[in-house]
Coordinates of N, CA and C in Angstrom, one line a residue:
V1012 N 9.6 6.6 21.9 CA 8.9 7.4 21.2 C 7.9 7.0 20.2
V1013 N 8.3 6.0 19.5 CA 6.9 5.5 18.9 C 6.0 4.7 19.4
D1014 N 5.9 4.2 20.7 CA 4.7 3.8 21.0 C 4.0 5.1 21.7
A1015 N 4.8 6.0 22.3 CA 3.9 7.4 22.7 C 3.3 7.9 21.7
L1016 N 3.6 7.8 20.5 CA 2.9 8.2 19.2 C 1.7 7.8 19.0
C1017 N 1.6 6.1 19.3 CA 0.5 5.3 18.6 C -0.5 5.8 19.9
N1018 N -0.2 6.3 21.1 CA -1.2 6.5 21.7 C -2.0 7.9 20.9
V1019 N -1.0 8.8 20.9 CA -1.9 10.0 20.3 C -2.4 9.6 19.3
V1020 N -1.8 9.1 18.5 CA -2.6 8.6 17.1 C -4.3 8.3 17.2
S1021 N -4.0 7.7 18.6 CA -5.5 6.8 18.7 C -6.4 8.3 19.3
A1022 N -5.6 9.0 20.1 CA -6.3 10.1 20.9 C -7.0 11.6 20.0
S1023 N -6.0 11.4 18.7 CA -6.4 13.1 18.1 C -5.1 12.5 16.7
P1024 N -5.9 11.9 15.8 CA -5.2 11.6 14.5 C -5.1 12.8 13.5
A1025 N -5.9 14.1 13.9 CA -5.5 14.5 12.8 C -4.3 15.7 13.1
K1026 N -3.7 15.7 14.6 CA -3.0 16.5 15.6 C -1.6 15.8 15.4
A1027 N -1.6 14.3 15.5 CA -0.7 13.5 15.7 C 0.1 13.2 14.0
A1028 N -0.9 13.3 13.2 CA -0.4 13.2 11.6 C 1.1 13.7 11.6
T1029 N 1.2 15.2 11.6 CA 2.3 16.0 11.3 C 3.7 15.3 12.2
A1030 N 3.3 14.9 13.4 CA 4.7 14.2 14.3 C 4.9 12.9 13.7
V1031 N 3.8 12.1 13.5 CA 4.0 10.8 13.0 C 4.8 10.9 11.7
V1032 N 4.6 11.6 10.5 CA 5.6 11.8 9.7 C 6.7 12.3 9.5
L1033 N 6.9 13.1 10.5 CA 8.5 13.6 10.7 C 9.0 12.5 11.7
Q1034 N 8.5 12.0 12.6 CA 8.9 11.0 13.6 C 9.5 9.8 12.7
A1035 N 8.7 9.6 11.6 CA 8.8 8.2 11.0 C 9.8 8.3 9.9
D1036 N 10.0 9.8 9.4 CA 11.2 10.0 8.2 C 12.4 10.0 8.6
R1037 N 12.4 9.9 10.1 CA 13.5 10.0 10.9 C 14.0 8.9 11.1
E1038 N 13.1 8.0 11.6 CA 13.5 6.6 12.4 C 13.4 5.5 11.6
L1039 N 12.5 5.6 10.4 CA 12.2 4.3 9.4 C 13.6 4.0 8.8
Q1040 N 14.0 2.4 8.8 CA 15.1 2.2 8.5 C 15.0 1.4 7.1
P1041 N 16.0 1.3 6.0 CA 16.1 0.1 4.9 C 15.5 -1.0 5.4
W1042 N 14.5 -1.6 4.7 CA 14.1 -3.3 5.1 C 15.2 -4.0 4.9
I1043 N 15.8 -4.6 5.3 CA 17.1 -5.1 5.1 C 17.0 -6.6 6.2
A1044 N 17.4 -7.7 5.5 CA 17.3 -8.6 6.1 C 18.3 -8.8 6.8
K1045 N 18.1 -8.9 8.4 CA 19.0 -9.3 9.3 C 18.8 -10.1 10.3
N1046 N 19.9 -10.9 10.9 CA 19.2 -11.7 12.0 C 19.9 -11.3 13.3
D1047 N 20.7 -10.4 13.4 CA 21.0 -10.1 14.7 C 20.4 -9.3 15.6
D1048 N 20.7 -9.0 16.5 CA 19.6 -8.3 17.4 C 19.2 -7.1 17.0
Q1049 N 20.4 -6.6 16.3 CA 20.3 -5.0 16.3 C 19.1 -4.9 15.0
G1050 N 19.2 -5.9 14.2 CA 18.3 -6.0 13.2 C 16.7 -6.2 13.2
Q1051 N 16.8 -7.2 14.4 CA 15.6 -7.5 14.9 C 15.0 -6.2 15.4
K1052 N 15.3 -5.2 16.1 CA 15.2 -4.0 16.6 C 14.3 -3.2 15.6
M1053 N 15.7 -3.2 14.8 CA 15.1 -2.1 13.6 C 13.9 -2.6 12.9
W1054 N 13.8 -3.7 12.8 CA 12.7 -4.2 12.0 C 11.1 -3.9 12.7
R1055 N 11.3 -3.9 14.1 CA 10.2 -3.9 15.1 C 10.1 -2.7 15.3
I1056 N 10.9 -1.8 15.2 CA 10.6 -0.2 14.7 C 9.8 0.1 13.5
N1057 N 10.4 -0.5 12.6 CA 9.7 -0.4 10.9 C 8.4 -0.7 11.1
Q1058 N 8.4 -1.9 11.7 CA 6.6 -2.3 11.8 C 5.9 -1.5 12.7
R1059 N 6.4 -0.8 13.6 CA 5.8 0.1 14.9 C 5.3 1.4 13.9
I1060 N 6.3 1.6 13.1 CA 5.9 3.1 12.3 C 5.2 3.0 11.1
V1061 N 5.3 1.5 10.4 CA 3.8 1.1 9.6 C 2.8 1.1 9.8
K1062 N 2.6 0.6 11.3 CA 1.1 0.9 11.8 C 0.4 2.0 12.0
L1063 N 1.7 2.7 12.6 CA 1.1 4.2 12.9 C 0.7 4.6 11.5
I1064 N 1.0 4.3 10.4 CA 0.9 5.1 8.9 C -0.4 4.3 8.6
V1065 N -0.7 3.2 8.9 CA -1.9 2.6 8.2 C -3.3 3.0 9.2
E1066 N -2.7 3.4 10.5 CA -4.3 3.9 11.2 C -4.3 5.4 11.0
L1067 N -3.5 5.9 10.4 CA -3.9 7.1 9.8 C -4.4 7.4 8.3
M1068 N -3.7 6.2 7.8 CA -4.6 6.1 6.5 C -5.9 5.5 6.4
R1069 N -6.4 4.8 7.6 CA -7.8 4.7 8.1 C -8.4 5.4 8.1
N1070 N -8.0 6.5 8.9 CA -9.0 7.3 9.2 C -9.6 8.5 8.2
H1071 N -10.5 7.6 7.1 CA -11.2 8.9 6.2 C -12.0 9.8 6.6
D1072 N -12.1 10.1 7.8 CA -13.4 11.1 8.2 C -12.7 12.1 8.4
I1073 N -11.2 12.0 8.6 CA -10.6 13.1 9.0 C -9.5 13.6 8.1
P1074 N -10.1 14.6 7.0 CA -9.4 15.0 5.8 C -7.8 15.5 6.0
E1075 N -7.6 16.3 7.2 CA -6.4 16.8 7.5 C -5.3 16.0 7.8
S1076 N -5.9 15.0 8.6 CA -4.6 13.7 8.9 C -4.4 12.9 7.9
L1077 N -5.3 12.4 6.8 CA -5.4 11.9 5.6 C -4.6 12.6 4.5
V1078 N -4.7 13.9 4.5 CA -3.6 14.5 3.6 C -2.2 15.0 4.0
I1079 N -2.1 14.8 4.9 CA -0.3 15.2 5.7 C -0.1 13.4 5.3
V1080 N -0.5 12.4 5.7 CA 0.3 11.0 4.9 C 0.1 11.0 3.8
A1081 N -1.1 11.4 3.0 CA -0.9 10.8 1.5 C 0.3 11.9 0.9
S1082 N 0.6 12.6 1.2 CA 1.4 13.7 0.9 C 2.8 13.3 1.0
A1083 N 3.0 12.5 1.8 CA 4.5 11.8 2.2 C 4.9 11.0 1.3
S1084 N 5.1 10.8 0.1 CA 5.0 10.1 -1.0 C 6.4 9.1 -0.6
D1085 N 7.6 10.5 -0.3 CA 9.0 9.2 0.0 C 8.7 8.6 1.0
L1086 N 8.3 8.7 2.2 CA 8.0 8.2 3.3 C 7.4 6.9 3.1
L1087 N 6.2 7.0 2.3 CA 5.2 6.2 1.9 C 6.1 4.7 0.8
L1088 N 6.8 5.6 0.1 CA 7.4 4.5 -0.9 C 8.9 3.5 -0.1
R1089 N 9.4 4.8 1.2 CA 10.4 3.8 2.4 C 9.5 2.9 2.7
A1090 N 8.6 2.8 3.2 CA 7.9 2.3 4.0 C 7.5 1.2 3.1
T1091 N 7.1 1.0 2.3 CA 6.9 -0.3 1.4 C 7.6 -0.6 0.2
D1092 N 9.6 -0.8 1.0 CA 10.5 -0.6 0.1 C 10.7 -1.9 -0.1
G1093 N 10.5 -3.1 1.0 CA 11.1 -4.4 1.7 C 9.7 -5.3 1.3
M1094 N 9.0 -5.2 0.7 CA 8.3 -6.4 0.3 C 8.3 -7.7 0.4
L1095 N 9.4 -7.9 -0.3 CA 9.7 -9.4 -0.7 C 11.4 -9.7 0.4
V1096 N 11.8 -9.2 1.3 CA 13.2 -8.8 2.0 C 12.9 -10.3 2.6
D1097 N 11.8 -10.6 3.6 CA 12.1 -11.8 4.3 C 10.7 -12.1 4.9
G1098 N 10.2 -13.1 5.0 CA 9.3 -13.8 5.6 C 8.0 -12.8 5.8
E1099 N 6.9 -13.3 7.2 CA 5.6 -12.4 7.1 C 6.1 -11.3 7.7
A1100 N 7.3 -11.2 8.6 CA 7.4 -9.9 9.6 C 7.7 -8.9 9.1
C1101 N 8.5 -8.8 7.7 CA 8.6 -7.7 6.9 C 7.3 -7.7 5.9
T1102 N 6.8 -8.7 5.2 CA 5.6 -8.4 4.4 C 4.5 -8.2 4.6
L1103 N 4.0 -8.3 5.9 CA 2.5 -8.2 6.3 C 2.3 -6.8 6.6
P1104 N 3.0 -6.2 6.9 CA 2.6 -4.6 7.5 C 3.0 -3.6 6.4
Q1105 N 4.0 -4.1 5.4 CA 3.9 -3.6 4.2 C 2.5 -3.8 3.1
L1106 N 1.8 -4.6 3.0 CA 0.9 -5.1 2.7 C -0.5 -4.5 3.2
E1107 N -0.5 -4.6 4.6 CA -1.4 -3.7 5.3 C -1.6 -2.4 4.7
L1108 N -0.3 -1.5 5.0 CA -0.6 -0.2 4.4 C -1.1 -0.2 3.0
L1109 N -0.3 -1.0 1.8 CA -1.1 -0.6 0.5 C -2.9 -1.1 0.6
E1110 N -3.1 -2.0 1.3 CA -4.4 -2.5 1.5 C -4.9 -0.8 1.7
A1111 N -4.5 -0.6 3.0 CA -5.2 0.9 3.6 C -5.8 1.9 2.8
T1112 N -4.1 2.3 1.6 CA -4.1 3.0 0.6 C -5.3 2.8 -0.4
A1113 N -5.2 1.2 -0.8 CA -6.2 0.9 -1.6 C -7.9 1.7 -1.3
R1114 N -8.2 1.1 -0.1 CA -9.4 1.2 0.4 C -9.6 2.6 0.8
A1115 N -8.5 3.6 0.9 CA -8.7 5.2 0.8 C -9.2 6.1 0.1
V1116 N -8.7 5.2 -1.4 CA -9.4 6.2 -2.5 C -10.8 6.7 -2.7
Q1117 N -11.5 5.7 -2.7 CA -13.1 6.1 -2.7 C -13.3 7.0 -1.7
P1118 N -13.3 6.7 -0.1 CA -13.8 7.9 0.3 C -13.2 8.7 0.3
V1119 N -11.7 9.2 -0.2 CA -11.2 10.4 -0.4 C -11.9 11.2 -1.5
L1120 N -12.3 10.6 -2.6 CA -13.1 11.0 -3.7 C -14.1 11.7 -3.6
E1121 N -15.0 11.2 -2.6 CA -15.7 11.8 -2.0 C -15.7 13.3 -1.3
W1122 N -14.6 13.7 -1.0 CA -14.2 15.0 -0.7 C -14.5 16.3 -1.9
G1123 N -14.6 15.9 -3.1 CA -14.7 16.5 -4.1 C -13.4 16.8 -4.8
E1124 N -12.9 18.1 -5.4 CA -12.1 18.7 -6.0 C -10.8 18.6 -4.9
S1125 N -11.3 18.7 -3.9 CA -10.0 18.6 -3.0 C -9.3 17.5 -2.4
G1126 N -9.9 16.5 -3.5 CA -9.5 15.3 -3.0 C -8.4 14.8 -4.1
L1127 N -9.0 15.5 -5.0 CA -8.0 15.1 -6.4 C -6.3 14.8 -6.2
A1128 N -5.7 15.7 -5.5 CA -4.3 15.6 -5.5 C -4.1 14.6 -4.5
V1129 N -4.6 13.9 -3.2 CA -4.7 13.1 -2.3 C -4.8 11.8 -3.2
V1130 N -5.7 11.6 -4.2 CA -5.9 10.5 -4.9 C -4.6 10.2 -5.8
D1131 N -4.5 11.4 -6.3 CA -3.1 11.2 -7.0 C -2.1 10.3 -6.6
G1132 N -1.9 10.8 -5.5 CA -0.9 10.3 -4.3 C -0.9 8.8 -4.4
L1133 N -2.0 8.7 -3.7 CA -2.5 7.3 -3.3 C -2.4 6.2 -4.7
S1134 N -2.8 6.6 -5.7 CA -2.7 5.9 -6.6 C -1.3 5.6 -7.3
N1135 N -0.5 6.5 -7.3 CA 0.8 6.5 -7.7 C 1.5 5.3 -6.5
L1136 N 1.4 5.7 -5.6 CA 1.7 4.5 -4.7 C 1.4 3.2 -5.0
L1137 N 0.2 2.9 -5.2 CA -0.2 1.7 -5.5 C 0.4 1.2 -7.0
K1138 N 0.4 2.0 -7.7 CA 0.7 1.9 -9.1 C 2.3 1.1 -8.8
C1139 N 3.3 2.1 -8.3 CA 4.5 1.7 -8.3 C 4.9 0.3 -7.4
R1140 N 3.8 0.2 -6.5 CA 4.4 -1.2 -5.7 C 3.2 -2.6 -6.4
L1141 N 2.5 -2.3 -7.3 CA 2.0 -3.3 -8.1 C 2.7 -4.7 -8.4
P1142 N 3.9 -4.5 -8.9 CA 4.7 -5.4 -9.5 C 5.2 -6.5 -8.2
A1143 N 5.4 -5.8 -7.5 CA 6.0 -6.3 -5.7 C 4.6 -7.2 -5.3
T1144 N 3.5 -6.6 -5.2 CA 2.3 -7.2 -4.6 C 2.0 -8.4 -5.2
T1145 N 2.2 -7.8 -6.8 CA 1.7 -9.5 -7.4 C 2.9 -10.6 -7.4
R1146 N 3.8 -10.4 -7.1 CA 5.0 -11.2 -6.7 C 4.5 -12.0 -5.2
C1147 N 3.9 -11.1 -4.4 CA 3.7 -11.8 -3.0 C 2.7 -12.8 -3.1
L1148 N 1.8 -12.9 -4.1 CA 1.1 -14.0 -4.6 C 1.7 -15.3 -4.5
S1149 N 3.0 -15.5 -4.5 CA 3.5 -16.3 -4.8 C 4.4 -16.9 -3.5
H1150 N 4.3 -16.3 -2.5 CA 4.7 -16.2 -1.1 C 4.5 -17.3 -0.7
P1151 N 5.6 -18.1 0.2 CA 5.1 -19.3 0.8 C 4.3 -19.7 1.5
S1152 N 3.8 -18.3 2.6 CA 2.9 -17.8 3.7 C 1.8 -17.6 3.0
A1153 N 0.3 -18.5 3.4 CA -0.8 -18.4 2.7 C -1.5 -17.1 3.6
H1154 N -1.0 -16.7 4.4 CA -1.2 -15.3 5.1 C -1.0 -14.2 4.1
V1155 N 0.5 -14.0 3.7 CA 0.8 -13.3 2.6 C 0.1 -13.1 1.3
R1156 N -0.4 -14.1 0.8 CA -1.0 -14.5 -0.3 C -2.5 -13.9 -0.4
A1157 N -3.1 -14.5 0.7 CA -4.5 -13.7 1.0 C -4.2 -12.1 1.3
L1158 N -3.2 -11.5 2.1 CA -3.5 -10.7 2.0 C -3.1 -9.6 0.4
S1159 N -2.2 -10.1 -0.1 CA -1.7 -9.6 -1.6 C -3.2 -9.8 -2.5
I1160 N -4.0 -10.8 -2.3 CA -5.2 -10.9 -3.0 C -6.0 -9.5 -2.6
S1161 N -6.1 -9.4 -1.1 CA -7.0 -8.6 -1.0 C -6.5 -6.9 -0.9
V1162 N -5.2 -6.9 -1.3 CA -4.5 -5.7 -1.9 C -5.3 -5.5 -3.2
L1163 N -4.7 -6.3 -3.9 CA -5.3 -6.2 -5.4 C -6.8 -5.9 -5.8
R1164 N -7.5 -6.6 -5.0 CA -9.3 -6.4 -5.2 C -9.3 -5.2 -4.9
N1165 N -8.7 -5.0 -3.8 CA -9.6 -3.1 -3.3 C -9.2 -2.3 -4.5
I1166 N -7.8 -2.4 -5.1 CA -7.4 -1.7 -6.1 C -8.0 -1.9 -7.5
L1167 N -8.3 -3.2 -7.9 CA -9.4 -3.0 -8.6 C -11.0 -2.6 -8.6
Q1168 N -11.3 -2.5 -7.1 CA -12.4 -1.5 -6.9 C -12.1 -0.5 -6.6
S1169 N -11.2 0.5 -6.5 CA -10.7 1.9 -6.5 C -10.9 2.2 -7.9
N1170 N -11.6 3.5 -8.1 CA -12.1 3.9 -9.2 C -11.2 5.5 -9.6
P1171 N -10.2 5.8 -9.4 CA -9.8 7.3 -9.4 C -9.9 8.2 -9.9
K1172 N -11.1 8.0 -10.9 CA -11.8 8.9 -11.6 C -12.9 10.1 -10.6
L1173 N -13.2 11.5 -11.0 CA -13.9 12.1 -10.2 C -14.5 13.1 -11.1
E1174 N -16.0 13.2 -11.5 CA -16.3 14.1 -13.0 C -16.9 15.4 -11.8
I1175 N -16.2 16.5 -12.3 CA -16.9 17.9 -11.4 C -17.3 18.6 -12.5
N1176 N -18.0 19.6 -11.8 CA -18.8 20.4 -12.9 C -18.0 21.4 -13.2
G1177 N -17.5 22.2 -14.1 CA -16.6 23.1 -14.3 C -17.7 24.4 -15.3
I1178 N -16.9 25.1 -15.6 CA -17.4 26.4 -16.0 C -17.9 25.8 -17.4
H1179 N -17.0 25.2 -18.0 CA -17.6 24.3 -19.2 C -18.0 23.7 -19.2
G1180 N -18.6 22.6 -18.3 CA -19.3 21.4 -17.8 C -18.6 20.5 -17.5
P1181 N -18.9 19.5 -17.1 CA -17.9 18.4 -16.6 C -16.6 18.0 -17.3
Y1182 N -16.0 17.6 -16.1 CA -14.7 16.9 -17.0 C -14.0 16.3 -15.7
F1183 N -12.8 15.2 -16.4 CA -12.3 14.8 -15.3 C -10.9 15.1 -14.9
S1184 N -10.6 15.3 -13.7 CA -9.3 16.4 -13.3 C -8.1 15.4 -13.2
I1185 N -8.4 14.1 -13.5 CA -7.2 12.9 -13.1 C -7.2 11.6 -14.3
S1186 N -6.1 11.5 -14.3 CA -6.2 10.3 -15.2 C -6.5 8.9 -14.7
V1187 N -7.6 8.5 -15.2 CA -8.2 7.0 -15.4 C -7.1 5.8 -15.1
I1188 N -6.5 5.2 -14.3 CA -5.7 4.0 -14.4 C -6.5 2.7 -14.8
D1189 N -6.1 1.8 -15.6 CA -6.6 0.7 -16.2 C -6.6 -0.3 -15.3
W1190 N -6.5 -0.2 -13.9 CA -6.0 -1.4 -12.7 C -6.1 -2.9 -13.5
H1191 N -7.1 -3.3 -14.3 CA -7.4 -4.3 -14.8 C -6.2 -5.0 -15.7
T1192 N -6.0 -4.1 -16.3 CA -5.1 -4.3 -17.6 C -3.9 -4.3 -16.8
D1193 N -3.4 -3.6 -16.2 CA -2.0 -3.6 -15.5 C -1.8 -4.3 -14.3
I1194 N -2.9 -5.2 -13.8 CA -2.7 -6.0 -13.1 C -2.4 -7.7 -14.0
E1195 N -3.2 -7.7 -14.9 CA -3.3 -8.9 -15.7 C -1.5 -8.9 -16.2
K1196 N -1.3 -7.8 -16.5 CA 0.1 -7.6 -17.4 C 1.0 -8.2 -16.0
C1197 N 0.9 -8.0 -14.7 CA 1.8 -8.1 -13.8 C 1.5 -10.0 -13.5
L1198 N 0.8 -10.1 -13.4 CA 0.0 -11.6 -13.3 C 1.0 -12.4 -14.6
T1199 N 0.8 -12.1 -15.6 CA 1.3 -12.9 -16.7 C 3.1 -12.3 -16.5
W1200 N 3.7 -11.5 -15.9 CA 4.9 -11.4 -16.0 C 5.5 -12.1 -14.7
E1201 N 4.7 -12.5 -13.6 CA 5.0 -13.0 -12.5 C 5.1 -14.7 -12.8
A1202 N 4.0 -15.1 -13.8 CA 4.0 -16.6 -14.0 C 5.2 -16.8 -15.0
H1203 N 5.6 -16.0 -15.9 CA 6.8 -16.3 -17.0 C 8.1 -16.6 -15.9
S1204 N 8.0 -15.5 -14.9 CA 9.2 -15.4 -14.0 C 9.2 -16.8 -13.2
Q1205 N 8.2 -17.0 -12.8 CA 8.1 -18.1 -12.0 C 8.5 -19.6 -13.0
L1206 N 7.8 -19.9 -13.8 CA 8.0 -20.8 -14.8 C 9.7 -21.0 -15.5
A1207 N 10.2 -19.9 -15.6 CA 11.6 -19.6 -15.9 C 12.6 -20.3 -14.8
R1208 N 11.9 -19.9 -13.8 CA 12.6 -20.7 -12.5 C 12.6 -21.8 -11.9
G1209 N 11.7 -22.5 -12.6 CA 11.1 -24.1 -12.4 C 10.1 -23.8 -11.2
M1210 N 9.8 -23.2 -11.0 CA 8.5 -22.7 -10.0 C 7.1 -22.8 -10.3
P1211 N 6.1 -23.4 -9.5 CA 5.0 -23.7 -10.0 C 4.1 -22.4 -9.7
I1212 N 2.8 -22.2 -10.4 CA 2.1 -21.1 -10.6 C 0.7 -21.1 -10.4
H1213 N 0.7 -22.7 -9.7 CA -0.9 -22.8 -9.2 C -1.4 -21.5 -8.2
F1214 N -0.5 -21.1 -7.3 CA -1.2 -19.8 -6.4 C -1.3 -18.7 -7.4
L1215 N -0.8 -18.2 -8.3 CA -1.1 -17.5 -9.4 C -2.6 -17.5 -10.4
D1216 N -2.5 -18.8 -10.5 CA -3.7 -19.2 -11.2 C -4.9 -19.3 -10.3
T1217 N -4.8 -19.5 -8.9 CA -5.8 -19.3 -8.2 C -6.4 -17.9 -7.7
A1218 N -5.1 -16.9 -7.5 CA -5.4 -15.5 -7.5 C -6.0 -14.9 -8.8
A1219 N -5.6 -15.1 -10.2 CA -6.0 -15.0 -11.2 C -7.8 -15.0 -11.5
K1220 N -8.0 -15.9 -11.0 CA -9.3 -16.7 -11.1 C -10.3 -15.8 -9.8
E1221 N -9.7 -15.6 -8.5 CA -10.5 -14.6 -7.5 C -10.6 -13.4 -8.2
L1222 N -9.5 -12.5 -9.0 CA -9.6 -11.5 -9.2 C -10.1 -11.3 -10.6
G1223 N -10.5 -12.3 -11.3 CA -11.1 -12.2 -12.5 C -10.3 -11.9 -13.6
C1224 N -9.3 -12.0 -13.5 CA -8.2 -11.8 -14.3 C -7.8 -12.9 -15.5
N1225 N -7.6 -12.9 -16.5 CA -7.2 -14.0 -17.8 C -5.8 -14.4 -17.1

């Protein structure tokens, strides 16, 4: 079923969004480390589901599709609830989803007032997963670390603020998240955690410099 939905997404993203969300909600399993065949099968299904969601999230030109996916907040949280479970196979697809989410913020803001609720949902997901994303900066995999930096960089570049001309003049309909401060706090917390465990923090130092954080 998941493979069939992949083909549908490519052909007609807007029509596929509802089907993908419903099917994903039924089939997505907890990201639990398992070494048996059943566990590996479960992970493969999860990876395919997340790939589908990422494809839909990247379709910025199709509002109907993106609205449906972004509104599935519980599904998005479940899809990114195991970033630190085990290895690249689990972590990379979830980081790719967060990266696609961060990159979707600015295009959605261009929709105008109709995009505000969508941006709120996207921003809430990013904020919820910010600590886990920061922890991935210390991951032994260079690929995971690089993708984590990319996610955080895209979050910094997103600006969930939109000025709308209302009856009484311009106003901002959604709150502004100080991503720079939040990321710096997470970096500081992770550094303290690593040092407390006797672990090096040179990966964190490198990431902080790349992101322009103290």
